[in-house]
Each structure stands twice: as structure tokens, then as C-alpha cells.
Coordinates of C-alpha atoms in Angstrom, one line a residue:
M19 CA 0.1 0.0 0.0
S20 CA 1.3 3.5 -0.8
E21 CA 1.6 6.0 2.0
Q22 CA 1.0 9.7 1.8
T23 CA 3.6 11.9 3.3
P24 CA 2.7 13.9 6.4
H25 CA 2.1 17.9 5.9
F26 CA 1.6 17.2 2.3
I27 CA 0.6 20.4 0.2
A28 CA 0.3 19.7 -3.6
P29 CA 2.8 22.0 -5.4
K30 CA 2.1 24.1 -8.4
N31 CA 5.8 24.8 -9.0
V32 CA 8.9 22.8 -8.1
I33 CA 12.5 23.5 -8.1
I34 CA 15.0 20.5 -8.9
I35 CA 18.6 21.0 -7.7
G36 CA 20.6 19.0 -10.3
A37 CA 20.3 18.3 -13.9
G38 CA 21.7 14.8 -14.2
V39 CA 19.6 11.9 -15.4
V40 CA 17.8 11.8 -12.1
G41 CA 16.9 15.4 -12.1
L42 CA 16.0 15.7 -15.7
G43 CA 13.9 12.6 -15.5
I44 CA 11.9 13.9 -12.7
A45 CA 11.5 17.3 -14.3
W46 CA 10.1 15.5 -17.3
R47 CA 7.5 13.6 -15.4
L48 CA 6.6 16.6 -13.3
A49 CA 6.1 18.8 -16.3
Q50 CA 4.0 16.1 -18.0
R51 CA 1.7 16.5 -15.0
G52 CA 1.4 20.2 -15.5
V53 CA 3.6 21.4 -12.8
E54 CA 5.9 24.3 -13.5
V55 CA 9.4 23.1 -13.1
T56 CA 12.8 24.8 -12.9
V57 CA 16.0 22.7 -12.7
F58 CA 19.3 24.5 -11.6
D59 CA 22.7 22.9 -12.2
K60 CA 26.0 24.2 -11.2
G61 CA 27.4 23.3 -14.6
C62 CA 26.2 22.0 -17.9
A63 CA 23.3 19.7 -17.7
G64 CA 24.2 16.1 -17.5
A65 CA 28.0 16.9 -17.1
G66 CA 28.5 15.0 -13.7
A67 CA 28.2 11.3 -13.0
S68 CA 25.6 11.0 -15.7
H69 CA 28.3 12.0 -18.3
A70 CA 30.8 9.6 -16.7
A71 CA 28.7 6.6 -16.4
A72 CA 28.9 3.5 -18.7
G73 CA 25.2 3.1 -19.2
M74 CA 24.9 -0.5 -18.0
L75 CA 21.5 -1.8 -16.7
A76 CA 23.1 -4.4 -14.7
A77 CA 20.5 -5.3 -11.9
C78 CA 21.1 -9.0 -12.2
V79 CA 25.0 -9.5 -12.4
E80 CA 25.5 -6.8 -9.9
A81 CA 23.3 -8.3 -7.2
E82 CA 25.1 -8.6 -3.9
P83 CA 24.2 -10.2 -0.6
G84 CA 22.6 -7.6 1.7
E85 CA 21.0 -5.7 -1.1
E86 CA 18.0 -7.7 -1.8
A87 CA 15.7 -4.6 -1.7
L88 CA 17.9 -2.8 -4.1
V89 CA 17.9 -5.7 -6.5
A90 CA 14.2 -5.6 -6.5
L91 CA 14.1 -2.0 -7.3
G92 CA 16.6 -2.4 -10.1
R93 CA 14.6 -5.2 -11.5
T94 CA 11.5 -3.0 -11.4
S95 CA 13.2 -0.2 -13.1
Q96 CA 14.8 -2.6 -15.7
A97 CA 11.3 -3.8 -16.7
Q98 CA 10.4 -0.2 -17.3
W99 CA 13.3 0.6 -19.4
P100 CA 12.0 -0.4 -22.9
D101 CA 9.0 1.6 -22.6
F102 CA 11.0 4.5 -21.2
A103 CA 13.3 4.5 -24.1
T104 CA 10.5 4.1 -26.5
E105 CA 8.6 7.1 -25.1
L106 CA 11.7 9.1 -25.2
E107 CA 12.5 8.6 -28.8
R108 CA 8.8 9.1 -29.6
V109 CA 8.7 12.6 -27.9
T110 CA 12.2 13.8 -28.9
G111 CA 13.4 11.9 -32.0
I112 CA 16.5 10.9 -30.0
S113 CA 17.3 7.3 -29.5
V114 CA 19.3 6.2 -26.3
D115 CA 20.7 3.2 -28.1
L116 CA 19.1 0.6 -25.8
R117 CA 21.2 -2.6 -26.6
R118 CA 19.9 -6.0 -25.6
E119 CA 22.6 -8.5 -26.1
G120 CA 22.9 -9.1 -22.4
I121 CA 26.0 -9.0 -20.1
L122 CA 28.8 -11.6 -19.9
M123 CA 30.8 -11.9 -16.6
I124 CA 34.0 -13.5 -17.7
A125 CA 36.1 -16.1 -15.7
L126 CA 39.6 -16.3 -17.0
T127 CA 40.9 -18.8 -14.5
A128 CA 39.5 -21.7 -12.2
D129 CA 39.7 -19.2 -9.3
D130 CA 37.5 -16.8 -11.1
Q131 CA 35.1 -19.6 -12.0
A132 CA 34.8 -20.7 -8.4
R133 CA 34.3 -17.2 -7.3
L134 CA 31.6 -16.6 -10.0
H135 CA 29.9 -20.0 -9.2
H136 CA 29.6 -19.3 -5.6
H137 CA 28.1 -15.7 -6.4
L138 CA 25.7 -17.4 -8.9
E139 CA 24.3 -19.6 -6.1
F140 CA 23.2 -16.4 -4.2
Q141 CA 21.9 -14.8 -7.3
R142 CA 19.9 -17.7 -8.4
S143 CA 18.4 -17.8 -4.8
L144 CA 16.9 -14.5 -5.8
D145 CA 15.3 -16.1 -9.0
L146 CA 17.6 -14.0 -11.2
P147 CA 17.8 -15.3 -14.9
L148 CA 21.4 -16.1 -15.0
E149 CA 23.3 -19.1 -16.7
W150 CA 26.7 -20.4 -16.8
I151 CA 28.2 -21.0 -20.1
G152 CA 31.4 -22.9 -20.9
A153 CA 34.6 -21.7 -22.5
A154 CA 33.7 -23.0 -26.0
E155 CA 30.4 -21.3 -25.9
L156 CA 31.8 -18.1 -24.6
R157 CA 34.4 -18.0 -27.3
R158 CA 31.7 -18.4 -30.0
R159 CA 29.9 -15.5 -28.7
E160 CA 33.1 -13.4 -28.4
P161 CA 36.0 -14.8 -30.6
H162 CA 38.4 -12.1 -29.7
L163 CA 38.7 -13.0 -26.0
G164 CA 42.0 -14.2 -24.9
S165 CA 43.3 -17.8 -25.0
T166 CA 42.8 -18.4 -21.3
L167 CA 39.1 -18.7 -20.5
A168 CA 37.1 -20.8 -18.0
G169 CA 33.6 -19.7 -19.0
A170 CA 31.1 -16.9 -18.0
V171 CA 27.9 -16.0 -16.3
Y172 CA 25.5 -14.8 -19.0
S173 CA 22.7 -12.4 -18.0
P174 CA 20.4 -12.1 -20.8
Q175 CA 18.1 -9.4 -19.2
D176 CA 21.0 -7.1 -18.2
H177 CA 21.4 -4.6 -20.9
Q178 CA 23.0 -1.0 -21.7
V179 CA 22.1 2.4 -23.1
D180 CA 24.1 5.3 -24.2
N181 CA 24.1 7.5 -21.1
R182 CA 25.2 10.6 -22.9
K183 CA 22.4 10.2 -25.5
L184 CA 20.1 9.8 -22.5
V185 CA 21.0 13.0 -21.1
T186 CA 20.4 14.7 -24.4
A187 CA 17.1 13.1 -24.8
L188 CA 16.0 13.6 -21.2
R189 CA 16.8 17.4 -21.5
A190 CA 14.9 17.6 -24.9
A191 CA 11.9 15.7 -23.3
A192 CA 11.8 18.0 -20.2
E193 CA 12.0 21.2 -22.0
G194 CA 9.4 19.8 -24.6
A195 CA 7.1 19.3 -21.7
G196 CA 7.6 22.8 -20.3
A197 CA 10.4 22.5 -17.9
T198 CA 13.1 25.3 -17.7
I199 CA 16.8 24.3 -17.3
R200 CA 19.1 26.9 -15.8
E201 CA 22.7 25.7 -16.4
H202 CA 25.8 27.2 -14.6
Q203 CA 23.5 28.7 -11.8
S204 CA 24.8 27.1 -8.6
V205 CA 22.3 26.6 -5.8
R206 CA 24.0 27.7 -2.5
A207 CA 21.2 26.8 -0.1
I208 CA 17.6 25.3 0.3
V209 CA 15.4 28.1 1.8
I210 CA 13.3 27.2 4.8
A211 CA 10.4 29.2 6.1
G212 CA 7.8 28.2 8.5
D213 CA 9.6 24.8 8.8
R214 CA 8.9 24.1 5.1
A215 CA 11.3 24.2 2.0
C216 CA 9.9 27.1 0.0
G217 CA 12.7 27.7 -2.6
V218 CA 16.5 28.0 -3.0
A219 CA 19.2 30.6 -2.6
L220 CA 21.6 30.8 -5.6
A221 CA 25.4 31.5 -5.3
D222 CA 24.8 35.0 -6.5
G223 CA 22.6 35.7 -3.6
T224 CA 19.3 35.4 -5.6
E225 CA 16.3 33.5 -3.8
V226 CA 13.8 31.7 -6.1
A227 CA 10.5 30.8 -4.4
A228 CA 8.9 27.4 -5.0
D229 CA 6.1 25.3 -3.5
A230 CA 8.5 22.3 -3.2
V231 CA 12.2 21.4 -3.7
V232 CA 13.8 18.2 -4.9
L233 CA 17.5 17.6 -4.0
A234 CA 18.9 15.7 -6.9
A235 CA 22.5 16.9 -6.9
G236 CA 24.3 13.5 -6.8
A237 CA 27.6 13.5 -5.1
W238 CA 27.1 17.2 -4.3
S239 CA 23.8 16.8 -2.5
R240 CA 25.5 17.1 0.9
T241 CA 27.1 20.4 0.0
I242 CA 23.9 22.3 -0.3
E243 CA 23.3 24.5 2.7
G244 CA 20.1 25.5 4.4
L245 CA 19.4 22.2 6.3
A246 CA 20.9 21.3 9.7
P247 CA 23.9 19.0 9.3
A248 CA 21.9 15.9 10.7
L249 CA 19.3 16.6 7.8
R250 CA 21.7 16.6 5.0
P251 CA 21.5 13.3 3.0
P252 CA 24.6 11.2 3.8
V253 CA 26.1 11.1 0.3
R254 CA 29.8 11.2 -0.6
P255 CA 31.7 11.2 -3.9
L256 CA 33.1 8.1 -5.1
K257 CA 35.8 8.8 -7.7
G258 CA 35.9 6.6 -10.9
Q259 CA 38.4 6.8 -13.7
A260 CA 37.4 5.4 -17.2
I261 CA 38.7 5.1 -20.7
A262 CA 37.1 4.9 -24.2
L263 CA 38.9 3.1 -27.0
Q264 CA 38.0 3.2 -30.5
M265 CA 37.0 0.0 -32.4
D266 CA 35.9 -0.3 -36.0
P267 CA 32.1 0.0 -35.6
A268 CA 31.8 -2.4 -38.6
A269 CA 34.0 -5.0 -36.9
P270 CA 34.0 -4.4 -33.1
L271 CA 36.2 -6.6 -30.9
I272 CA 33.4 -7.4 -28.7
R273 CA 29.5 -7.3 -29.0
H274 CA 28.4 -7.9 -25.5
V275 CA 28.9 -5.9 -22.3
C276 CA 31.8 -8.0 -20.8
W277 CA 32.8 -7.9 -17.1
A278 CA 36.4 -9.5 -16.6
P279 CA 38.5 -9.3 -13.5
G280 CA 39.3 -5.7 -12.7
V281 CA 37.4 -4.1 -15.5
Y282 CA 34.1 -3.9 -17.4
M283 CA 33.9 -3.3 -21.3
V284 CA 30.9 -1.7 -22.8
P285 CA 30.8 -1.6 -26.7
R286 CA 28.9 1.3 -28.2
N287 CA 27.2 1.5 -31.6
D288 CA 29.7 4.2 -32.7
G289 CA 32.6 1.7 -32.1
R290 CA 33.7 3.2 -28.8
L291 CA 34.7 0.8 -26.2
I292 CA 34.2 2.0 -22.6
L293 CA 36.6 0.5 -20.0
G294 CA 35.8 1.2 -16.3
A295 CA 36.0 2.0 -13.8
T296 CA 38.2 2.6 -10.7
V297 CA 36.4 3.0 -7.2
E298 CA 38.3 5.5 -5.0
E299 CA 37.6 7.2 -1.8
K300 CA 39.4 10.3 -2.9
G301 CA 36.6 13.1 -2.6
F302 CA 36.3 15.4 -5.5
D303 CA 39.7 14.6 -6.9
P304 CA 39.4 15.2 -10.5
N305 CA 42.6 13.8 -11.7
L306 CA 43.5 11.0 -13.9
T307 CA 46.3 8.8 -12.6
A308 CA 48.8 6.6 -14.1
G309 CA 48.0 3.8 -11.8
G310 CA 44.2 4.0 -12.5
V311 CA 44.6 4.0 -16.2
L312 CA 47.2 1.3 -16.1
A313 CA 45.0 -1.1 -14.1
L314 CA 42.1 -0.6 -16.4
L315 CA 44.1 -1.2 -19.6
E316 CA 45.9 -4.1 -18.2
A317 CA 42.7 -5.8 -17.1
A318 CA 41.1 -5.3 -20.5
W319 CA 44.3 -6.5 -22.2
R320 CA 44.2 -9.8 -20.2
A321 CA 40.6 -10.4 -21.5
V322 CA 41.0 -9.1 -24.8
P323 CA 44.5 -9.0 -26.0
A324 CA 43.8 -7.0 -29.1
V325 CA 42.6 -3.9 -27.3
E326 CA 46.4 -2.9 -27.4
E327 CA 46.0 -1.9 -30.9
L328 CA 43.1 0.4 -30.3
P329 CA 43.5 4.2 -30.2
I330 CA 42.5 6.0 -27.0
A331 CA 39.5 8.3 -27.8
E332 CA 39.0 9.8 -24.3
M333 CA 39.8 9.4 -20.6
W334 CA 37.8 10.9 -17.8
V335 CA 37.0 11.1 -14.2
G336 CA 33.6 11.0 -12.6
H337 CA 32.2 11.2 -9.0
R338 CA 29.4 8.6 -8.1
P339 CA 27.0 9.7 -5.3
G340 CA 27.5 6.9 -2.7
S341 CA 25.2 6.9 0.5
R342 CA 26.2 5.0 3.6
D343 CA 24.7 1.6 2.4
D344 CA 25.6 2.3 -1.2
A345 CA 21.7 2.5 -1.9
P346 CA 19.7 5.5 -3.2
I347 CA 17.9 8.0 -0.9
L348 CA 14.5 8.5 -2.4
G349 CA 11.4 10.2 -1.1
P350 CA 10.3 12.8 1.5
S351 CA 12.8 14.4 4.0
A352 CA 12.1 15.6 7.5
V353 CA 11.5 19.0 6.1
P354 CA 8.0 19.3 4.5
G355 CA 8.2 20.2 0.9
L356 CA 11.7 18.9 0.3
T357 CA 12.2 15.6 -1.4
Y358 CA 15.5 13.6 -1.8
A359 CA 16.5 11.8 -5.1
T360 CA 20.2 11.2 -4.6
G361 CA 22.6 8.6 -3.6
H362 CA 22.2 6.2 -6.6
H363 CA 26.0 5.2 -6.5
R364 CA 26.5 3.0 -9.6
N365 CA 23.0 2.7 -10.4
G366 CA 21.9 6.1 -11.5
I367 CA 21.2 5.0 -15.2
L368 CA 19.6 1.8 -14.3
L369 CA 17.2 3.6 -11.8
A370 CA 16.3 6.6 -14.0
P371 CA 12.9 5.4 -15.0
V372 CA 11.7 4.2 -11.5
T373 CA 13.1 7.3 -9.9
A374 CA 11.5 9.7 -12.4
N375 CA 8.1 7.8 -12.0
F376 CA 8.0 7.4 -8.3
I377 CA 9.6 10.8 -7.1
A378 CA 7.1 12.8 -9.6
R379 CA 4.3 10.9 -7.9
A380 CA 5.7 11.6 -4.3
V381 CA 6.1 15.2 -5.2
V382 CA 2.7 15.8 -7.0
D383 CA 0.5 13.3 -4.9
G384 CA 2.5 13.0 -1.6
V385 CA 2.5 9.3 -2.0
V386 CA 5.6 7.1 -1.2
A387 CA 5.2 4.1 -3.3
P388 CA 5.9 0.6 -1.8
A389 CA 8.9 0.2 -4.3
I390 CA 10.7 3.0 -2.8
A391 CA 9.6 2.8 0.8
A392 CA 12.8 1.1 1.9
F393 CA 15.0 3.8 0.4
V394 CA 13.7 7.0 2.4
V395 CA 16.3 8.8 4.4
D396 CA 14.8 7.7 7.7
R397 CA 16.7 4.5 7.6
F398 CA 19.9 6.4 8.6
M399 CA 18.2 8.1 11.5
P400 CA 18.3 6.8 15.0
A401 CA 15.0 5.4 16.1
Q402 CA 14.3 8.0 18.7
A403 CA 15.0 10.8 16.1
A404 CA 12.7 9.3 13.5
E405 CA 9.7 9.4 16.0

């Protein structure tokens, strides 16, 4: 059963802080419902984690013990992705390149195989549609893999989209529905009056009023002022380095998203091969490092030796928004009129449809859908503080 948030007042105009795929998706859904929406971003729309991501929709292969609720949310969003992509293309004319070859998690050695088999037992306990394929079948599917192979876990329902095309499409959809995107306008603080969120204060001192505010600033969410420290969402940046190599689009080295020890490899329609990504507790450090780049290239080379001949097209750093339990923070805050949509960690692209749909519903109707009830910020509060 869905639960309406207390102190709810249906808003006519909403400010969203953050123009990544999360903020833009929410803006689109709110504008479709006739809400006046303004989205503020400190930089270019979609230039943060949304730009740095690999675009994998990997709810099954990334399932971990202790994350059963997150797996269920990911599977819900995964099921929404085909219609979400189709609707975006219909209203904008922009394809987000939803590819459905599935994902291969590759074992190069017997030790890799044992580790994957052990993890596969847990994943199958959740009724996830994964299967083991042997080395011969794996080589048939991906003939450019190296000479040492033990097999792979194949996930036929884990897919990928082009995250950068997704940003472009979501922006076009949001603006087409009536939302306003204000780039290079940094929000300094959430304005609270009468114990309610009633707008934002920009870095230049300007205050902009609204009936409700959505905090969707990703790794920067905790830096927004105006809330007591205890009420700021516990989100931190997790640095990730990534590389794009350039394959021949007509003859790509790999055709599936492939996970190998130490690296994932994501082939794009334009021939780019994304290699990612490091996970580093380095704050907002923007620097590529020799060690990070070397680790990714070496891991990719061990799985697909022919990558050594590919030119490097791009290298970059992104900052994932990680919460204390690496799950998103979704739904109402302790401040009436303020809703959180942050902390998506490595799942921002996967969870874009479900976040947009359910957060828009929470903002407009005051309803917390059962699918996101486990992800409200209250889970980080001591029991006595939540009462």
C-alpha cells in the first residue's frame, strides 16, 4: 500500500537541484503532469556522473548479498526501461541506443570460475535469470577473447544504453514538456520558512521561490546548505576513472557488455569501447592517474589482447554519489516540501525510470510508493530521532 507523506501540500511549482539523468527525468515527469518546473545545475546539464557513467542496466549481475531490496528496485526499473526508451524517442526523436545483447561476466581462471559459481548460487536464490556458459560457447559469442578462458555467467536481461544520449534525450523531453533548465547557476542553499522548504538561494544571492524542492544533486547533495547537518543526506563522492577506446564500428572486438576481473567493457554503436571503472575514496579529486589508467588497460588486455592496438579516444573522471549503504535516498525528507532523489551510486542510469516515475508521484501526490519505501532517508536516523 502506498503511504501519503505527512504535512502534504500539492505543489504548483517545483525546483529541482541537479540536472543529471535523475533530475532531468523527474523534471520531465513533473512537467508532464502540469507542474511548473525549474532545474538548476552548477554546470552543464548532465555533465557530472551522468556523463561519466557506462550506461549499464545490470540489476542481475551486480546483485550482492544484503542488497535484496535494491535488486528488487533495479529489476522494477529494468522492466520499465524498454517503454521509457521508446517514449523518449517518440517525444524527442532521439534514440538512447538501448542494446539487448545481455551481459557476460567472464572467468579467465579456475579461481575466477569458483568465485563466480559461488556468487551465482546467491543470485539464483533471488530467482535472477542467469546461466553459466562454458569456455567454448563463450568463445563462440566473443571470438576475440584471450586464449585463457574458464567460462562466463550470462545475464540475458541485463542491457545497456548510451548514457550521454540519454542526457540529451531527457533534457529535450523535459524542456518539450515545459520545464526550464538553468545551467551554470549554482544553488547555495535550500530556503526554509515556517519549517517548510520554500525555494532556493543561488550562489549570487538571488532567492527563487517554489512550493517544493527536489534535491537531486548527486555527489554534491550534501554540500547544499540550508539544512541542519543531521538533515543533509549522507552522500559522498566515489571517484571513478574510465577510458574510451575506438573500435571499428563495422567489426567491433566485442559485441556484449563484458565484465572481466578488474574491468568492465561496454561496446557502443559508434565503435567506442568503454573501460571502467576505478572506485576510489578520494573526495572530489578530478585527476586521472597513471595507476588507475594502467589497471584498467591491463585488465582489459588480459581479457581481450587485441585492445592494445586500439586508439584511445577519451579518458575521464566521474564522481558517483554513494550513500552509507550504497543504496539511493528516495522520497520525503524531515522537512515538509523537500524531497530527496540522490545517492544512486553506480545505479543512476539503471534506476532513472523508476526514480522519475516514483519521485514525481511523491512530489505531486504526496505518495511514497511501496517500491521506494525502503529507501527513504529515515533508515539512517536513530529510532528516537525518527519518532
